[in-house]
Amino acid sequence: MTSTQTRSSGVLNGLSRARRGVGLGGRSEHAPRPPRRFSTRSITLTLLVIPSVVLVVLIYGYPAIYSVFQSLHDGNLVEVGEFVGLENYRIVLHNPVFWQSVEFTILYCVVGVFGSWVVGLALALLLRKRMYGRSFLKTLLLLPWVVPVVVTATAWKWLVATPSSVVPRLAEDLGLGQLLFLDSPGLAKTIVIAYKIWLSFPFMMLMASAALAGVENDLYEAARVDGASSWQQFRRITLPLIARSTYISWILMFIFCIGDFQSIYLLTGGGPVSSTSTLVVLAYETVFGNFQTGPGVAIGIIMTVVSVLVSVVLFRRIKKVQIS
């Protein structure tokens, strides 16, 4: 067999794997599962893992159960209070500030996840090409992710907080007038979301780079021989083969976004007039600002249930990923 035939065979095998949904080394869901065998080694490993599992359940399970208990009582930070049933949930669901926070939380999560993914994937594709100073550029792009949030949030406030800051002065020089970025609800939302995308794109870039490293170049060469354009290669080869990694990165980033407290609180504190208050910020303000433990914990319980449901839907989506 000649080298050309060997190469073609490899390409055909890769395309066959892609059509079956194997992707980056994963097994097709239609492939038969091997029979399970319980060896001495697996039993030993299970016994070694059990203490850690019990410890994790105790650490996370007890606070979760106690939180549900608190959400059903009219208490404060000191006392549990009287049992009120679902009254705290009724109060929360009839509070317009709660629905305002829900609206901004959805916006924050959707734009934060997909905005950081688009930027991260674009940079990962760019860094695949040979260029001068690629390693230095890659390291530089990781800075938003590795620098502490308190430092980056302070830097962003220095850039936009006051009329004498850099960005408002630049906007005024461009004829846009005097813009108060953190005092206007619309502009404050824009700044908070832009900050989240800037903060999160390095993580997405790393996930996309790892996934792209597993895509065989032979597939692109075969596509170019068939006359496929760059966009067709991206849509038919790149996106399907990194689909599973993409869904995992979306799940992780959604969890990061919906539970993100520090970046919002350090930048705007949830203001102005609660316009940038997400559910986690509202829960914090309700418990530690208004000393209403029951409604505040109820907000946290609702947020947790929604997070679990969205994560389950995305995980089920991962299992159904097929490559056409």
PDB file of C-alpha atoms in Angstrom:
ATOM      1  CA  MET A   1       0.000   0.000   0.000  1.00  0.00           C
ATOM      2  CA  THR A   2       1.455   3.384  -1.021  1.00  0.00           C
ATOM      3  CA  SER A   3       1.743   6.365   1.318  1.00  0.00           C
ATOM      4  CA  THR A   4      -1.051   8.140  -0.578  1.00  0.00           C
ATOM      5  CA  GLN A   5      -3.359   5.159  -0.095  1.00  0.00           C
ATOM      6  CA  THR A   6      -2.457   5.013   3.586  1.00  0.00           C
ATOM      7  CA  ARG A   7      -3.189   8.721   3.983  1.00  0.00           C
ATOM      8  CA  SER A   8      -6.512   8.422   2.143  1.00  0.00           C
ATOM      9  CA  SER A   9      -7.447   5.496   4.345  1.00  0.00           C
ATOM     10  CA  GLY A  10      -6.727   7.591   7.431  1.00  0.00           C
ATOM     11  CA  VAL A  11      -8.856  10.439   6.104  1.00  0.00           C
ATOM     12  CA  LEU A  12     -11.738   8.080   5.327  1.00  0.00           C
ATOM     13  CA  ASN A  13     -11.480   6.573   8.798  1.00  0.00           C
ATOM     14  CA  GLY A  14     -11.567  10.049  10.317  1.00  0.00           C
ATOM     15  CA  LEU A  15     -14.632  11.029   8.290  1.00  0.00           C
ATOM     16  CA  SER A  16     -16.294   7.763   9.226  1.00  0.00           C
ATOM     17  CA  ARG A  17     -15.649   8.464  12.899  1.00  0.00           C
ATOM     18  CA  ALA A  18     -17.009  11.977  12.468  1.00  0.00           C
ATOM     19  CA  ARG A  19     -20.240  10.705  10.878  1.00  0.00           C
ATOM     20  CA  ARG A  20     -20.725   8.230  13.704  1.00  0.00           C
ATOM     21  CA  GLY A  21     -20.347  11.013  16.272  1.00  0.00           C
ATOM     22  CA  VAL A  22     -17.129   9.732  17.774  1.00  0.00           C
ATOM     23  CA  GLY A  23     -15.607  13.221  17.695  1.00  0.00           C
ATOM     24  CA  LEU A  24     -12.571  13.734  19.900  1.00  0.00           C
ATOM     25  CA  GLY A  25     -12.049  10.187  20.966  1.00  0.00           C
ATOM     26  CA  GLY A  26     -15.512   9.609  22.356  1.00  0.00           C
ATOM     27  CA  ARG A  27     -17.561   6.462  21.727  1.00  0.00           C
ATOM     28  CA  SER A  28     -20.651   6.548  19.546  1.00  0.00           C
ATOM     29  CA  GLU A  29     -23.839   6.123  21.539  1.00  0.00           C
ATOM     30  CA  HIS A  30     -24.895   3.375  19.123  1.00  0.00           C
ATOM     31  CA  ALA A  31     -21.800   1.290  19.814  1.00  0.00           C
ATOM     32  CA  PRO A  32     -22.434  -1.690  22.136  1.00  0.00           C
ATOM     33  CA  ARG A  33     -21.300  -1.191  25.719  1.00  0.00           C
ATOM     34  CA  PRO A  34     -18.732  -3.664  27.036  1.00  0.00           C
ATOM     35  CA  PRO A  35     -19.963  -5.914  29.872  1.00  0.00           C
ATOM     36  CA  ARG A  36     -19.264  -4.589  33.362  1.00  0.00           C
ATOM     37  CA  ARG A  37     -16.778  -6.503  35.456  1.00  0.00           C
ATOM     38  CA  PHE A  38     -16.276  -6.004  39.181  1.00  0.00           C
ATOM     39  CA  SER A  39     -12.638  -6.749  39.851  1.00  0.00           C
ATOM     40  CA  THR A  40     -10.784  -6.560  43.140  1.00  0.00           C
ATOM     41  CA  ARG A  41      -9.157  -3.360  41.926  1.00  0.00           C
ATOM     42  CA  SER A  42     -12.481  -1.631  41.200  1.00  0.00           C
ATOM     43  CA  ILE A  43     -13.881  -2.698  44.596  1.00  0.00           C
ATOM     44  CA  THR A  44     -10.764  -1.373  46.340  1.00  0.00           C
ATOM     45  CA  LEU A  45     -11.003   1.943  44.497  1.00  0.00           C
ATOM     46  CA  THR A  46     -14.678   2.215  45.404  1.00  0.00           C
ATOM     47  CA  LEU A  47     -13.929   1.635  49.091  1.00  0.00           C
ATOM     48  CA  LEU A  48     -11.204   4.306  48.971  1.00  0.00           C
ATOM     49  CA  VAL A  49     -13.557   6.812  47.357  1.00  0.00           C
ATOM     50  CA  ILE A  50     -16.471   6.270  49.772  1.00  0.00           C
ATOM     51  CA  PRO A  51     -15.003   8.362  52.674  1.00  0.00           C
ATOM     52  CA  SER A  52     -14.487  11.325  50.324  1.00  0.00           C
ATOM     53  CA  VAL A  53     -18.007  10.987  48.958  1.00  0.00           C
ATOM     54  CA  VAL A  54     -19.469  10.853  52.478  1.00  0.00           C
ATOM     55  CA  LEU A  55     -17.436  13.941  53.445  1.00  0.00           C
ATOM     56  CA  VAL A  56     -18.606  15.870  50.387  1.00  0.00           C
ATOM     57  CA  VAL A  57     -22.226  14.891  51.051  1.00  0.00           C
ATOM     58  CA  LEU A  58     -21.933  16.083  54.645  1.00  0.00           C
ATOM     59  CA  ILE A  59     -20.253  19.371  53.662  1.00  0.00           C
ATOM     60  CA  TYR A  60     -22.700  20.219  50.885  1.00  0.00           C
ATOM     61  CA  GLY A  61     -25.742  18.194  51.872  1.00  0.00           C
ATOM     62  CA  TYR A  62     -26.231  19.630  55.355  1.00  0.00           C
ATOM     63  CA  PRO A  63     -26.133  23.311  54.244  1.00  0.00           C
ATOM     64  CA  ALA A  64     -28.499  22.512  51.366  1.00  0.00           C
ATOM     65  CA  ILE A  65     -31.036  20.823  53.658  1.00  0.00           C
ATOM     66  CA  TYR A  66     -30.716  23.592  56.255  1.00  0.00           C
ATOM     67  CA  SER A  67     -31.232  26.221  53.530  1.00  0.00           C
ATOM     68  CA  VAL A  68     -34.509  24.590  52.508  1.00  0.00           C
ATOM     69  CA  PHE A  69     -35.457  24.528  56.199  1.00  0.00           C
ATOM     70  CA  GLN A  70     -34.673  28.270  56.531  1.00  0.00           C
ATOM     71  CA  SER A  71     -36.658  29.151  53.404  1.00  0.00           C
ATOM     72  CA  LEU A  72     -39.774  27.732  55.102  1.00  0.00           C
ATOM     73  CA  HIS A  73     -39.360  29.869  58.243  1.00  0.00           C
ATOM     74  CA  ASP A  74     -39.701  33.573  59.058  1.00  0.00           C
ATOM     75  CA  GLY A  75     -36.326  33.962  60.699  1.00  0.00           C
ATOM     76  CA  ASN A  76     -33.238  36.142  60.702  1.00  0.00           C
ATOM     77  CA  LEU A  77     -29.487  35.680  60.931  1.00  0.00           C
ATOM     78  CA  VAL A  78     -29.744  34.696  64.594  1.00  0.00           C
ATOM     79  CA  GLU A  79     -32.993  32.711  64.932  1.00  0.00           C
ATOM     80  CA  VAL A  80     -34.773  30.290  62.630  1.00  0.00           C
ATOM     81  CA  GLY A  81     -38.172  31.836  63.404  1.00  0.00           C
ATOM     82  CA  GLU A  82     -41.692  30.534  62.955  1.00  0.00           C
ATOM     83  CA  PHE A  83     -42.700  28.042  60.300  1.00  0.00           C
ATOM     84  CA  VAL A  84     -44.478  29.879  57.455  1.00  0.00           C
ATOM     85  CA  GLY A  85     -44.599  27.187  54.771  1.00  0.00           C
ATOM     86  CA  LEU A  86     -44.247  28.561  51.234  1.00  0.00           C
ATOM     87  CA  GLU A  87     -45.006  32.146  52.279  1.00  0.00           C
ATOM     88  CA  ASN A  88     -41.423  33.272  51.594  1.00  0.00           C
ATOM     89  CA  TYR A  89     -41.618  31.891  48.058  1.00  0.00           C
ATOM     90  CA  ARG A  90     -44.941  33.710  47.525  1.00  0.00           C
ATOM     91  CA  ILE A  91     -43.370  36.985  48.719  1.00  0.00           C
ATOM     92  CA  VAL A  92     -40.382  36.534  46.419  1.00  0.00           C
ATOM     93  CA  LEU A  93     -42.461  35.631  43.353  1.00  0.00           C
ATOM     94  CA  HIS A  94     -44.690  38.704  43.856  1.00  0.00           C
ATOM     95  CA  ASN A  95     -41.723  41.068  44.223  1.00  0.00           C
ATOM     96  CA  PRO A  96     -41.083  43.110  41.012  1.00  0.00           C
ATOM     97  CA  VAL A  97     -37.403  43.496  41.954  1.00  0.00           C
ATOM     98  CA  PHE A  98     -37.102  39.697  41.814  1.00  0.00           C
ATOM     99  CA  TRP A  99     -38.419  39.574  38.242  1.00  0.00           C
ATOM    100  CA  GLN A 100     -36.156  42.483  37.300  1.00  0.00           C
ATOM    101  CA  SER A 101     -33.227  40.442  38.635  1.00  0.00           C
ATOM    102  CA  VAL A 102     -34.440  37.359  36.751  1.00  0.00           C
ATOM    103  CA  GLU A 103     -34.497  39.359  33.516  1.00  0.00           C
ATOM    104  CA  PHE A 104     -30.976  40.660  34.000  1.00  0.00           C
ATOM    105  CA  THR A 105     -29.702  37.258  35.157  1.00  0.00           C
ATOM    106  CA  ILE A 106     -30.943  35.664  31.916  1.00  0.00           C
ATOM    107  CA  LEU A 107     -29.375  38.459  29.852  1.00  0.00           C
ATOM    108  CA  TYR A 108     -26.139  38.240  31.827  1.00  0.00           C
ATOM    109  CA  CYS A 109     -25.889  34.455  31.443  1.00  0.00           C
ATOM    110  CA  VAL A 110     -26.868  34.241  27.765  1.00  0.00           C
ATOM    111  CA  VAL A 111     -24.628  37.075  26.558  1.00  0.00           C
ATOM    112  CA  GLY A 112     -21.865  36.098  28.978  1.00  0.00           C
ATOM    113  CA  VAL A 113     -21.796  32.469  27.800  1.00  0.00           C
ATOM    114  CA  PHE A 114     -22.118  33.001  24.058  1.00  0.00           C
ATOM    115  CA  GLY A 115     -20.156  36.257  23.936  1.00  0.00           C
ATOM    116  CA  SER A 116     -17.150  34.747  25.696  1.00  0.00           C
ATOM    117  CA  TRP A 117     -17.469  31.596  23.573  1.00  0.00           C
ATOM    118  CA  VAL A 118     -17.401  33.516  20.288  1.00  0.00           C
ATOM    119  CA  VAL A 119     -14.379  35.567  21.351  1.00  0.00           C
ATOM    120  CA  GLY A 120     -12.573  32.549  22.818  1.00  0.00           C
ATOM    121  CA  LEU A 121     -13.202  30.339  19.758  1.00  0.00           C
ATOM    122  CA  ALA A 122     -12.088  33.080  17.357  1.00  0.00           C
ATOM    123  CA  LEU A 123      -8.850  33.561  19.283  1.00  0.00           C
ATOM    124  CA  ALA A 124      -8.280  29.790  19.518  1.00  0.00           C
ATOM    125  CA  LEU A 125      -8.636  29.485  15.746  1.00  0.00           C
ATOM    126  CA  LEU A 126      -6.283  32.445  15.264  1.00  0.00           C
ATOM    127  CA  LEU A 127      -3.666  30.977  17.591  1.00  0.00           C
ATOM    128  CA  ARG A 128      -3.647  27.704  15.603  1.00  0.00           C
ATOM    129  CA  LYS A 129      -1.921  29.532  12.784  1.00  0.00           C
ATOM    130  CA  ARG A 130       1.838  29.971  12.776  1.00  0.00           C
ATOM    131  CA  MET A 131       2.710  33.508  13.751  1.00  0.00           C
ATOM    132  CA  TYR A 132       5.518  35.409  15.403  1.00  0.00           C
ATOM    133  CA  GLY A 133       5.117  35.757  19.176  1.00  0.00           C
ATOM    134  CA  ARG A 134       2.219  33.298  19.403  1.00  0.00           C
ATOM    135  CA  SER A 135       3.263  31.944  22.816  1.00  0.00           C
ATOM    136  CA  PHE A 136       3.630  35.435  24.245  1.00  0.00           C
ATOM    137  CA  LEU A 137       0.234  36.450  22.845  1.00  0.00           C
ATOM    138  CA  LYS A 138      -1.396  33.328  24.302  1.00  0.00           C
ATOM    139  CA  THR A 139       0.064  34.108  27.728  1.00  0.00           C
ATOM    140  CA  LEU A 140      -1.044  37.724  27.476  1.00  0.00           C
ATOM    141  CA  LEU A 141      -4.610  36.697  26.619  1.00  0.00           C
ATOM    142  CA  LEU A 142      -4.809  34.582  29.781  1.00  0.00           C
ATOM    143  CA  LEU A 143      -4.258  37.574  32.053  1.00  0.00           C
ATOM    144  CA  PRO A 144      -7.970  38.464  32.533  1.00  0.00           C
ATOM    145  CA  TRP A 145      -8.569  34.935  33.815  1.00  0.00           C
ATOM    146  CA  VAL A 146      -5.557  34.647  36.148  1.00  0.00           C
ATOM    147  CA  VAL A 147      -5.524  38.154  37.646  1.00  0.00           C
ATOM    148  CA  PRO A 148      -7.724  38.418  40.795  1.00  0.00           C
ATOM    149  CA  VAL A 149     -11.182  39.806  40.126  1.00  0.00           C
ATOM    150  CA  VAL A 150     -10.757  42.556  42.712  1.00  0.00           C
ATOM    151  CA  VAL A 151      -7.813  43.912  40.701  1.00  0.00           C
ATOM    152  CA  THR A 152      -9.535  43.805  37.315  1.00  0.00           C
ATOM    153  CA  ALA A 153     -12.803  45.227  38.692  1.00  0.00           C
ATOM    154  CA  THR A 154     -10.893  48.127  40.238  1.00  0.00           C
ATOM    155  CA  ALA A 155      -9.140  48.731  36.915  1.00  0.00           C
ATOM    156  CA  TRP A 156     -12.458  48.777  35.035  1.00  0.00           C
ATOM    157  CA  LYS A 157     -13.966  51.180  37.591  1.00  0.00           C
ATOM    158  CA  TRP A 158     -10.955  53.431  37.112  1.00  0.00           C
ATOM    159  CA  LEU A 159     -11.644  53.371  33.365  1.00  0.00           C
ATOM    160  CA  VAL A 160     -15.391  54.132  33.448  1.00  0.00           C
ATOM    161  CA  ALA A 161     -16.643  55.144  36.904  1.00  0.00           C
ATOM    162  CA  THR A 162     -16.363  58.947  36.964  1.00  0.00           C
ATOM    163  CA  PRO A 163     -16.757  61.706  34.320  1.00  0.00           C
ATOM    164  CA  SER A 164     -12.988  62.273  34.493  1.00  0.00           C
ATOM    165  CA  SER A 165     -12.222  58.579  33.778  1.00  0.00           C
ATOM    166  CA  VAL A 166     -10.553  57.553  30.532  1.00  0.00           C
ATOM    167  CA  VAL A 167     -13.530  56.119  28.652  1.00  0.00           C
ATOM    168  CA  PRO A 168     -16.046  58.936  29.483  1.00  0.00           C
ATOM    169  CA  ARG A 169     -13.462  61.543  28.463  1.00  0.00           C
ATOM    170  CA  LEU A 170     -12.788  59.657  25.224  1.00  0.00           C
ATOM    171  CA  ALA A 171     -16.541  59.463  24.511  1.00  0.00           C
ATOM    172  CA  GLU A 172     -16.880  63.181  25.140  1.00  0.00           C
ATOM    173  CA  ASP A 173     -13.997  63.923  22.760  1.00  0.00           C
ATOM    174  CA  LEU A 174     -15.791  61.857  20.099  1.00  0.00           C
ATOM    175  CA  GLY A 175     -18.879  64.035  20.460  1.00  0.00           C
ATOM    176  CA  LEU A 176     -21.023  61.498  22.347  1.00  0.00           C
ATOM    177  CA  GLY A 177     -21.568  63.854  25.280  1.00  0.00           C
ATOM    178  CA  GLN A 178     -20.854  63.219  28.919  1.00  0.00           C
ATOM    179  CA  LEU A 179     -21.646  59.544  29.513  1.00  0.00           C
ATOM    180  CA  LEU A 180     -21.905  58.244  33.078  1.00  0.00           C
ATOM    181  CA  PHE A 181     -21.373  54.561  32.468  1.00  0.00           C
ATOM    182  CA  LEU A 182     -22.117  53.297  35.977  1.00  0.00           C
ATOM    183  CA  ASP A 183     -24.918  55.772  36.765  1.00  0.00           C
ATOM    184  CA  SER A 184     -27.148  54.943  33.788  1.00  0.00           C
ATOM    185  CA  PRO A 185     -29.017  51.590  34.031  1.00  0.00           C
ATOM    186  CA  GLY A 186     -28.556  50.755  30.350  1.00  0.00           C
ATOM    187  CA  LEU A 187     -24.877  51.671  30.228  1.00  0.00           C
ATOM    188  CA  ALA A 188     -24.209  49.944  33.555  1.00  0.00           C
ATOM    189  CA  LYS A 189     -25.708  46.711  32.186  1.00  0.00           C
ATOM    190  CA  THR A 190     -23.547  47.028  29.074  1.00  0.00           C
ATOM    191  CA  ILE A 191     -20.396  47.571  31.112  1.00  0.00           C
ATOM    192  CA  VAL A 192     -21.114  44.663  33.466  1.00  0.00           C
ATOM    193  CA  ILE A 193     -21.763  42.241  30.581  1.00  0.00           C
ATOM    194  CA  ALA A 194     -18.729  43.472  28.629  1.00  0.00           C
ATOM    195  CA  TYR A 195     -16.620  42.981  31.752  1.00  0.00           C
ATOM    196  CA  LYS A 196     -17.923  39.428  32.133  1.00  0.00           C
ATOM    197  CA  ILE A 197     -17.087  38.581  28.509  1.00  0.00           C
ATOM    198  CA  TRP A 198     -13.615  40.082  28.912  1.00  0.00           C
ATOM    199  CA  LEU A 199     -13.139  38.146  32.142  1.00  0.00           C
ATOM    200  CA  SER A 200     -14.316  34.795  30.740  1.00  0.00           C
ATOM    201  CA  PHE A 201     -13.025  34.551  27.165  1.00  0.00           C
ATOM    202  CA  PRO A 202      -9.611  33.089  28.232  1.00  0.00           C
ATOM    203  CA  PHE A 203     -11.392  30.062  29.732  1.00  0.00           C
ATOM    204  CA  MET A 204     -13.370  29.544  26.537  1.00  0.00           C
ATOM    205  CA  MET A 205     -10.181  29.991  24.503  1.00  0.00           C
ATOM    206  CA  LEU A 206      -8.441  27.260  26.495  1.00  0.00           C
ATOM    207  CA  MET A 207     -11.389  24.868  26.116  1.00  0.00           C
ATOM    208  CA  ALA A 208     -11.607  25.533  22.369  1.00  0.00           C
ATOM    209  CA  SER A 209      -7.827  25.202  21.917  1.00  0.00           C
ATOM    210  CA  ALA A 210      -7.845  21.809  23.645  1.00  0.00           C
ATOM    211  CA  ALA A 211     -10.726  20.630  21.465  1.00  0.00           C
ATOM    212  CA  LEU A 212      -9.176  21.940  18.250  1.00  0.00           C
ATOM    213  CA  ALA A 213      -5.905  20.150  19.039  1.00  0.00           C
ATOM    214  CA  GLY A 214      -7.757  16.852  18.616  1.00  0.00           C
ATOM    215  CA  VAL A 215      -9.107  17.655  15.145  1.00  0.00           C
ATOM    216  CA  GLU A 216      -7.034  15.915  12.493  1.00  0.00           C
ATOM    217  CA  ASN A 217      -5.544  18.172   9.821  1.00  0.00           C
ATOM    218  CA  ASP A 218      -6.132  15.437   7.254  1.00  0.00           C
ATOM    219  CA  LEU A 219      -9.843  16.218   7.397  1.00  0.00           C
ATOM    220  CA  TYR A 220      -9.200  19.810   6.348  1.00  0.00           C
ATOM    221  CA  GLU A 221      -6.824  18.706   3.579  1.00  0.00           C
ATOM    222  CA  ALA A 222      -9.432  16.283   2.249  1.00  0.00           C
ATOM    223  CA  ALA A 223     -12.068  19.024   2.377  1.00  0.00           C
ATOM    224  CA  ARG A 224      -9.815  21.444   0.514  1.00  0.00           C
ATOM    225  CA  VAL A 225      -9.214  18.812  -2.160  1.00  0.00           C
ATOM    226  CA  ASP A 226     -12.996  18.516  -2.526  1.00  0.00           C
ATOM    227  CA  GLY A 227     -13.210  22.296  -2.991  1.00  0.00           C
ATOM    228  CA  ALA A 228     -14.741  23.208   0.399  1.00  0.00           C
ATOM    229  CA  SER A 229     -14.438  26.854   1.414  1.00  0.00           C
ATOM    230  CA  SER A 230     -13.075  28.011   4.766  1.00  0.00           C
ATOM    231  CA  TRP A 231     -16.608  28.647   6.063  1.00  0.00           C
ATOM    232  CA  GLN A 232     -17.747  25.174   4.938  1.00  0.00           C
ATOM    233  CA  GLN A 233     -14.744  23.592   6.678  1.00  0.00           C
ATOM    234  CA  PHE A 234     -15.567  25.519   9.851  1.00  0.00           C
ATOM    235  CA  ARG A 235     -19.272  24.625   9.747  1.00  0.00           C
ATOM    236  CA  ARG A 236     -18.964  20.998   8.570  1.00  0.00           C
ATOM    237  CA  ILE A 237     -15.749  19.899  10.313  1.00  0.00           C
ATOM    238  CA  THR A 238     -14.661  22.210  13.106  1.00  0.00           C
ATOM    239  CA  LEU A 239     -17.982  22.867  14.845  1.00  0.00           C
ATOM    240  CA  PRO A 240     -19.231  19.240  14.785  1.00  0.00           C
ATOM    241  CA  LEU A 241     -15.927  17.818  16.020  1.00  0.00           C
ATOM    242  CA  ILE A 242     -15.685  20.218  18.954  1.00  0.00           C
ATOM    243  CA  ALA A 243     -19.418  20.070  19.735  1.00  0.00           C
ATOM    244  CA  ARG A 244     -19.134  18.014  22.907  1.00  0.00           C
ATOM    245  CA  SER A 245     -16.361  20.177  24.308  1.00  0.00           C
ATOM    246  CA  THR A 246     -18.387  23.262  23.376  1.00  0.00           C
ATOM    247  CA  TYR A 247     -21.459  22.074  25.286  1.00  0.00           C
ATOM    248  CA  ILE A 248     -19.323  21.300  28.336  1.00  0.00           C
ATOM    249  CA  SER A 249     -17.774  24.780  28.208  1.00  0.00           C
ATOM    250  CA  TRP A 250     -21.270  26.305  27.926  1.00  0.00           C
ATOM    251  CA  ILE A 251     -22.433  24.386  31.014  1.00  0.00           C
ATOM    252  CA  LEU A 252     -19.412  25.441  33.044  1.00  0.00           C
ATOM    253  CA  MET A 253     -19.666  29.065  31.936  1.00  0.00           C
ATOM    254  CA  PHE A 254     -23.410  29.123  32.691  1.00  0.00           C
ATOM    255  CA  ILE A 255     -22.645  27.933  36.217  1.00  0.00           C
ATOM    256  CA  PHE A 256     -19.923  30.571  36.514  1.00  0.00           C
ATOM    257  CA  CYS A 257     -22.290  33.306  35.285  1.00  0.00           C
ATOM    258  CA  ILE A 258     -25.370  32.487  37.336  1.00  0.00           C
ATOM    259  CA  GLY A 259     -23.286  32.173  40.499  1.00  0.00           C
ATOM    260  CA  ASP A 260     -21.108  35.185  39.790  1.00  0.00           C
ATOM    261  CA  PHE A 261     -21.325  37.549  42.727  1.00  0.00           C
ATOM    262  CA  GLN A 262     -17.958  39.186  43.133  1.00  0.00           C
ATOM    263  CA  SER A 263     -17.491  40.727  39.687  1.00  0.00           C
ATOM    264  CA  ILE A 264     -20.944  42.403  39.718  1.00  0.00           C
ATOM    265  CA  TYR A 265     -20.792  43.489  43.331  1.00  0.00           C
ATOM    266  CA  LEU A 266     -17.284  44.936  42.994  1.00  0.00           C
ATOM    267  CA  LEU A 267     -18.155  46.793  39.799  1.00  0.00           C
ATOM    268  CA  THR A 268     -21.629  48.219  40.451  1.00  0.00           C
ATOM    269  CA  GLY A 269     -22.903  46.719  43.702  1.00  0.00           C
ATOM    270  CA  GLY A 270     -26.053  45.736  41.785  1.00  0.00           C
ATOM    271  CA  GLY A 271     -26.962  49.341  40.961  1.00  0.00           C
ATOM    272  CA  PRO A 272     -28.007  51.783  39.815  1.00  0.00           C
ATOM    273  CA  VAL A 273     -31.553  51.176  41.132  1.00  0.00           C
ATOM    274  CA  SER A 274     -30.927  47.388  41.096  1.00  0.00           C
ATOM    275  CA  SER A 275     -30.526  47.407  37.302  1.00  0.00           C
ATOM    276  CA  THR A 276     -27.448  45.132  37.428  1.00  0.00           C
ATOM    277  CA  SER A 277     -28.653  43.000  40.314  1.00  0.00           C
ATOM    278  CA  THR A 278     -28.643  39.302  39.455  1.00  0.00           C
ATOM    279  CA  LEU A 279     -30.387  36.692  41.578  1.00  0.00           C
ATOM    280  CA  VAL A 280     -27.290  35.926  43.620  1.00  0.00           C
ATOM    281  CA  VAL A 281     -26.736  39.636  44.344  1.00  0.00           C
ATOM    282  CA  LEU A 282     -30.416  40.067  45.250  1.00  0.00           C
ATOM    283  CA  ALA A 283     -30.246  37.060  47.581  1.00  0.00           C
ATOM    284  CA  TYR A 284     -27.177  38.523  49.302  1.00  0.00           C
ATOM    285  CA  GLU A 285     -28.813  41.945  49.697  1.00  0.00           C
ATOM    286  CA  THR A 286     -32.016  40.385  51.021  1.00  0.00           C
ATOM    287  CA  VAL A 287     -30.244  38.280  53.655  1.00  0.00           C
ATOM    288  CA  PHE A 288     -27.371  40.528  54.731  1.00  0.00           C
ATOM    289  CA  GLY A 289     -28.773  43.954  53.775  1.00  0.00           C
ATOM    290  CA  ASN A 290     -32.436  43.641  54.726  1.00  0.00           C
ATOM    291  CA  PHE A 291     -31.939  40.784  57.259  1.00  0.00           C
ATOM    292  CA  GLN A 292     -34.775  38.790  55.637  1.00  0.00           C
ATOM    293  CA  THR A 293     -33.278  35.318  55.783  1.00  0.00           C
ATOM    294  CA  GLY A 294     -36.333  33.398  54.602  1.00  0.00           C
ATOM    295  CA  PRO A 295     -36.994  35.285  51.337  1.00  0.00           C
ATOM    296  CA  GLY A 296     -33.254  35.585  50.628  1.00  0.00           C
ATOM    297  CA  VAL A 297     -32.672  31.847  51.001  1.00  0.00           C
ATOM    298  CA  ALA A 298     -35.815  31.185  48.943  1.00  0.00           C
ATOM    299  CA  ILE A 299     -34.245  33.172  46.082  1.00  0.00           C
ATOM    300  CA  GLY A 300     -31.138  30.996  46.387  1.00  0.00           C
ATOM    301  CA  ILE A 301     -33.226  27.816  46.307  1.00  0.00           C
ATOM    302  CA  ILE A 302     -35.080  28.972  43.176  1.00  0.00           C
ATOM    303  CA  MET A 303     -31.780  29.867  41.510  1.00  0.00           C
ATOM    304  CA  THR A 304     -30.306  26.464  42.378  1.00  0.00           C
ATOM    305  CA  VAL A 305     -33.288  24.598  40.929  1.00  0.00           C
ATOM    306  CA  VAL A 306     -33.081  26.597  37.688  1.00  0.00           C
ATOM    307  CA  SER A 307     -29.320  25.970  37.452  1.00  0.00           C
ATOM    308  CA  VAL A 308     -29.784  22.232  37.871  1.00  0.00           C
ATOM    309  CA  LEU A 309     -32.550  22.109  35.250  1.00  0.00           C
ATOM    310  CA  VAL A 310     -30.517  24.054  32.680  1.00  0.00           C
ATOM    311  CA  SER A 311     -27.445  21.904  33.346  1.00  0.00           C
ATOM    312  CA  VAL A 312     -29.472  18.704  32.932  1.00  0.00           C
ATOM    313  CA  VAL A 313     -30.901  19.935  29.622  1.00  0.00           C
ATOM    314  CA  LEU A 314     -27.423  20.774  28.314  1.00  0.00           C
ATOM    315  CA  PHE A 315     -25.999  17.456  29.520  1.00  0.00           C
ATOM    316  CA  ARG A 316     -28.781  15.611  27.705  1.00  0.00           C
ATOM    317  CA  ARG A 317     -27.958  17.674  24.651  1.00  0.00           C
ATOM    318  CA  ILE A 318     -24.353  16.455  24.824  1.00  0.00           C
ATOM    319  CA  LYS A 319     -25.525  12.849  24.621  1.00  0.00           C
ATOM    320  CA  LYS A 320     -27.604  13.616  21.550  1.00  0.00           C
ATOM    321  CA  VAL A 321     -24.815  15.346  19.645  1.00  0.00           C
ATOM    322  CA  GLN A 322     -24.526  13.797  16.202  1.00  0.00           C
ATOM    323  CA  ILE A 323     -22.348  14.863  13.330  1.00  0.00           C
ATOM    324  CA  SER A 324     -24.109  15.287  10.021  1.00  0.00           C
TER     325      SER A 324
END
